[in-house]
Amino acid sequence: MIKETFSPEETFSFGKWIGENALPGQVYTLVGDLGVGKTVFTQGVAAGLGITEPVNSPTFTIIQEYETGRMPFYHFDVYRIGDIEEMEEIGYDDYFYGNGICLIEWANLIEEILPEHIIEITIEKNLERGFDYRKITVTGLPE
Ligand code: ADP
Ligand code: MG
């Protein structure tokens, strides 16, 4: 599925739609350059899950947990991870194979421990289409 957006609000709405339709146990990966809209998208997902507290990038921790939505939301940012042992220390498999929703930014850095079935989301700019244009590609969603 490809969704093109032309404003932060549209990216938020698309994330919200993803969150509204998310199913327990799903693992989403989110890839895209700095400033492309990963946080905007994630805030939409959280809103779609009914989460009421503010959601930001977990800069100083690998994971931020939100429990106020219709199911637990585990937001990972593994950008600063040193090695996979750090994931083992936080007990990542309880999250990846639990009944909440995982969303993992910079998931390419932990490729070897990702579950077999993930939903991959990539956000890209294309300046020829305008400063606020984003192309959001989603693969692996259930039919
Ligand atoms: P990231 O988390 O990927 O580093 P952010 O979500 O923090 O990026 O920031 C994205 C920035 O791009 C915001 O300042 C937002 O207002 C701007 N922006 C412009 N157009 C869009 C769009 N179509 N979708 C998402 N963000 C957009
Ligand atoms: Mg961010």
mmCIF file of C-alpha atoms and ligand atoms in Angstrom:
data_model
loop_
_atom_site.group_PDB
_atom_site.id
_atom_site.type_symbol
_atom_site.label_atom_id
_atom_site.label_comp_id
_atom_site.label_asym_id
_atom_site.label_seq_id
_atom_site.Cartn_x
_atom_site.Cartn_y
_atom_site.Cartn_z
ATOM 1 C CA MET A 1 0.000 0.000 0.000
ATOM 2 C CA ILE A 2 1.277 3.471 -0.852
ATOM 3 C CA LYS A 3 -0.083 6.627 0.729
ATOM 4 C CA GLU A 4 1.075 10.043 -0.443
ATOM 5 C CA THR A 5 0.650 12.933 1.978
ATOM 6 C CA PHE A 6 1.044 16.670 1.544
ATOM 7 C CA SER A 7 0.966 17.922 5.143
ATOM 8 C CA PRO A 8 1.873 16.731 8.658
ATOM 9 C CA GLU A 9 -1.853 16.513 9.428
ATOM 10 C CA GLU A 10 -2.358 14.029 6.592
ATOM 11 C CA THR A 11 0.536 11.872 7.802
ATOM 12 C CA PHE A 12 -0.934 11.984 11.313
ATOM 13 C CA SER A 13 -4.336 10.894 9.961
ATOM 14 C CA PHE A 14 -2.830 8.004 8.043
ATOM 15 C CA GLY A 15 -0.978 6.891 11.189
ATOM 16 C CA LYS A 16 -4.248 7.189 13.085
ATOM 17 C CA TRP A 17 -5.967 4.936 10.572
ATOM 18 C CA ILE A 18 -3.170 2.377 11.024
ATOM 19 C CA GLY A 19 -3.604 2.606 14.817
ATOM 20 C CA GLU A 20 -7.381 2.217 14.607
ATOM 21 C CA ASN A 21 -6.982 -0.949 12.561
ATOM 22 C CA ALA A 22 -4.029 -2.429 14.471
ATOM 23 C CA LEU A 23 -4.411 -5.952 15.833
ATOM 24 C CA PRO A 24 -2.910 -7.339 19.078
ATOM 25 C CA GLY A 25 0.592 -8.722 18.618
ATOM 26 C CA GLN A 26 1.496 -6.804 15.476
ATOM 27 C CA VAL A 27 5.045 -5.504 15.062
ATOM 28 C CA TYR A 28 5.547 -2.426 12.889
ATOM 29 C CA THR A 29 8.917 -1.194 11.692
ATOM 30 C CA LEU A 30 9.349 2.453 10.746
ATOM 31 C CA VAL A 31 12.203 3.608 8.556
ATOM 32 C CA GLY A 32 13.000 7.035 7.149
ATOM 33 C CA ASP A 33 15.536 9.852 7.343
ATOM 34 C CA LEU A 34 15.670 12.394 10.136
ATOM 35 C CA GLY A 35 12.844 14.920 9.858
ATOM 36 C CA VAL A 36 10.793 12.851 7.420
ATOM 37 C CA GLY A 37 7.820 12.474 9.777
ATOM 38 C CA LYS A 38 8.346 9.311 11.814
ATOM 39 C CA THR A 39 7.291 11.014 15.042
ATOM 40 C CA VAL A 40 4.264 12.651 13.402
ATOM 41 C CA PHE A 41 3.204 9.252 12.046
ATOM 42 C CA THR A 42 3.787 7.538 15.407
ATOM 43 C CA GLN A 43 1.697 10.171 17.198
ATOM 44 C CA GLY A 44 -1.102 9.332 14.758
ATOM 45 C CA VAL A 45 -0.787 5.612 15.489
ATOM 46 C CA ALA A 46 -0.968 6.353 19.221
ATOM 47 C CA ALA A 47 -4.071 8.493 18.729
ATOM 48 C CA GLY A 48 -5.646 5.659 16.726
ATOM 49 C CA LEU A 49 -4.977 3.314 19.631
ATOM 50 C CA GLY A 50 -6.752 5.736 21.954
ATOM 51 C CA ILE A 51 -3.631 6.788 23.843
ATOM 52 C CA THR A 52 -4.199 10.023 25.702
ATOM 53 C CA GLU A 53 -0.735 10.945 26.988
ATOM 54 C CA PRO A 54 1.782 12.804 24.788
ATOM 55 C CA VAL A 55 3.992 10.640 22.565
ATOM 56 C CA ASN A 56 7.513 11.650 21.612
ATOM 57 C CA SER A 57 10.609 9.849 20.401
ATOM 58 C CA PRO A 58 12.170 7.780 23.214
ATOM 59 C CA THR A 59 15.524 9.543 22.911
ATOM 60 C CA PHE A 60 17.189 8.415 26.130
ATOM 61 C CA THR A 61 15.594 4.995 26.406
ATOM 62 C CA ILE A 62 15.231 2.211 23.857
ATOM 63 C CA ILE A 63 11.566 1.751 24.643
ATOM 64 C CA GLN A 64 8.655 3.856 25.815
ATOM 65 C CA GLU A 65 5.519 2.052 26.966
ATOM 66 C CA TYR A 66 2.002 3.482 26.773
ATOM 67 C CA GLU A 67 -0.817 1.751 28.595
ATOM 68 C CA THR A 68 -3.753 4.154 28.243
ATOM 69 C CA GLY A 69 -4.969 2.944 24.847
ATOM 70 C CA ARG A 70 -7.160 -0.003 23.864
ATOM 71 C CA MET A 71 -4.013 -2.163 23.964
ATOM 72 C CA PRO A 72 -0.433 -1.607 25.146
ATOM 73 C CA PHE A 73 1.764 0.373 22.752
ATOM 74 C CA TYR A 74 5.531 -0.195 22.800
ATOM 75 C CA HIS A 75 7.485 2.491 20.973
ATOM 76 C CA PHE A 76 11.110 1.520 20.309
ATOM 77 C CA ASP A 77 13.873 3.754 19.005
ATOM 78 C CA VAL A 78 16.992 1.653 18.565
ATOM 79 C CA TYR A 79 19.058 4.348 16.852
ATOM 80 C CA ARG A 80 21.612 4.515 19.669
ATOM 81 C CA ILE A 81 21.807 0.813 20.362
ATOM 82 C CA GLY A 82 25.313 -0.611 20.762
ATOM 83 C CA ASP A 83 24.611 -4.305 20.305
ATOM 84 C CA ILE A 84 21.789 -6.831 20.426
ATOM 85 C CA GLU A 85 22.633 -7.641 24.070
ATOM 86 C CA GLU A 86 20.949 -4.352 25.023
ATOM 87 C CA MET A 87 17.726 -5.667 23.508
ATOM 88 C CA GLU A 88 18.121 -8.894 25.475
ATOM 89 C CA GLU A 89 18.592 -6.887 28.679
ATOM 90 C CA ILE A 90 15.229 -5.167 28.237
ATOM 91 C CA GLY A 91 13.573 -8.525 27.461
ATOM 92 C CA TYR A 92 12.534 -7.567 23.944
ATOM 93 C CA ASP A 93 10.837 -10.894 23.188
ATOM 94 C CA ASP A 94 8.153 -10.239 25.801
ATOM 95 C CA TYR A 95 7.219 -7.174 23.741
ATOM 96 C CA PHE A 96 7.708 -8.597 20.229
ATOM 97 C CA TYR A 97 5.714 -11.739 20.998
ATOM 98 C CA GLY A 98 3.188 -10.218 23.423
ATOM 99 C CA ASN A 99 -0.314 -8.901 22.807
ATOM 100 C CA GLY A 100 0.450 -5.226 22.441
ATOM 101 C CA ILE A 101 1.522 -3.218 19.412
ATOM 102 C CA CYS A 102 5.237 -2.681 18.788
ATOM 103 C CA LEU A 103 6.522 0.125 16.614
ATOM 104 C CA ILE A 104 10.284 0.105 16.049
ATOM 105 C CA GLU A 105 12.193 3.053 14.634
ATOM 106 C CA TRP A 106 15.544 2.244 12.955
ATOM 107 C CA ALA A 107 14.572 -1.445 12.951
ATOM 108 C CA ASN A 108 17.241 -2.166 10.332
ATOM 109 C CA LEU A 109 19.803 -1.983 13.173
ATOM 110 C CA ILE A 110 18.270 -5.025 14.889
ATOM 111 C CA GLU A 111 17.310 -7.000 11.810
ATOM 112 C CA GLU A 112 18.577 -10.321 13.187
ATOM 113 C CA ILE A 113 16.069 -10.386 16.053
ATOM 114 C CA LEU A 114 12.985 -9.092 14.244
ATOM 115 C CA PRO A 115 10.038 -11.494 14.168
ATOM 116 C CA GLU A 116 9.380 -13.299 10.899
ATOM 117 C CA HIS A 117 6.170 -11.387 10.273
ATOM 118 C CA ILE A 118 6.466 -7.625 10.497
ATOM 119 C CA ILE A 119 4.634 -4.725 8.905
ATOM 120 C CA GLU A 120 7.183 -2.464 7.292
ATOM 121 C CA ILE A 121 6.578 1.258 6.899
ATOM 122 C CA THR A 122 8.919 3.528 4.979
ATOM 123 C CA ILE A 123 8.521 7.297 4.736
ATOM 124 C CA GLU A 124 10.331 9.201 1.995
ATOM 125 C CA LYS A 125 10.520 12.789 0.775
ATOM 126 C CA ASN A 126 10.617 13.840 -2.848
ATOM 127 C CA LEU A 127 11.487 17.512 -3.145
ATOM 128 C CA GLU A 128 10.328 17.572 -6.769
ATOM 129 C CA ARG A 129 6.831 17.015 -5.395
ATOM 130 C CA GLY A 130 7.123 19.811 -2.834
ATOM 131 C CA PHE A 131 8.614 20.435 0.586
ATOM 132 C CA ASP A 132 5.701 18.844 2.461
ATOM 133 C CA TYR A 133 5.268 15.824 0.204
ATOM 134 C CA ARG A 134 5.805 12.382 1.773
ATOM 135 C CA LYS A 135 5.462 8.929 0.270
ATOM 136 C CA ILE A 136 4.511 6.308 2.862
ATOM 137 C CA THR A 137 4.919 2.688 1.795
ATOM 138 C CA VAL A 138 3.367 -0.089 3.894
ATOM 139 C CA THR A 139 4.033 -3.769 3.287
ATOM 140 C CA GLY A 140 2.902 -6.821 5.251
ATOM 141 C CA LEU A 141 -0.541 -5.604 6.382
ATOM 142 C CA PRO A 142 -3.100 -8.433 6.571
ATOM 143 C CA GLU A 143 -5.532 -8.491 3.618
HETATM 144 P P1 ADP B 1 11.315 12.289 12.380
HETATM 145 O O1 ADP B 1 10.672 11.733 13.614
HETATM 146 O O2 ADP B 1 11.240 11.360 11.187
HETATM 147 O O3 ADP B 1 12.719 12.769 12.602
HETATM 148 P P2 ADP B 1 9.384 14.396 12.752
HETATM 149 O O4 ADP B 1 8.069 13.691 12.707
HETATM 150 O O5 ADP B 1 9.907 14.764 14.100
HETATM 151 O O6 ADP B 1 10.477 13.561 11.923
HETATM 152 O O7 ADP B 1 9.317 15.738 11.916
HETATM 153 C C1 ADP B 1 8.757 15.838 10.625
HETATM 154 C C2 ADP B 1 8.723 17.324 10.224
HETATM 155 O O8 ADP B 1 8.316 17.456 8.867
HETATM 156 C C3 ADP B 1 7.757 18.134 11.065
HETATM 157 O O9 ADP B 1 8.330 19.392 11.317
HETATM 158 C C4 ADP B 1 6.538 18.260 10.158
HETATM 159 O O10 ADP B 1 5.809 19.438 10.417
HETATM 160 C C5 ADP B 1 7.194 18.329 8.787
HETATM 161 N N1 ADP B 1 6.337 17.862 7.685
HETATM 162 C C6 ADP B 1 6.082 18.535 6.547
HETATM 163 N N2 ADP B 1 5.284 17.857 5.719
HETATM 164 C C7 ADP B 1 5.022 16.674 6.325
HETATM 165 C C8 ADP B 1 4.262 15.520 5.951
HETATM 166 N N3 ADP B 1 3.624 15.421 4.770
HETATM 167 N N4 ADP B 1 4.224 14.500 6.828
HETATM 168 C C9 ADP B 1 4.880 14.562 8.000
HETATM 169 N N5 ADP B 1 5.619 15.609 8.412
HETATM 170 C C10 ADP B 1 5.703 16.678 7.582
HETATM 171 MG MG MG B 2 11.402 11.285 15.547
#
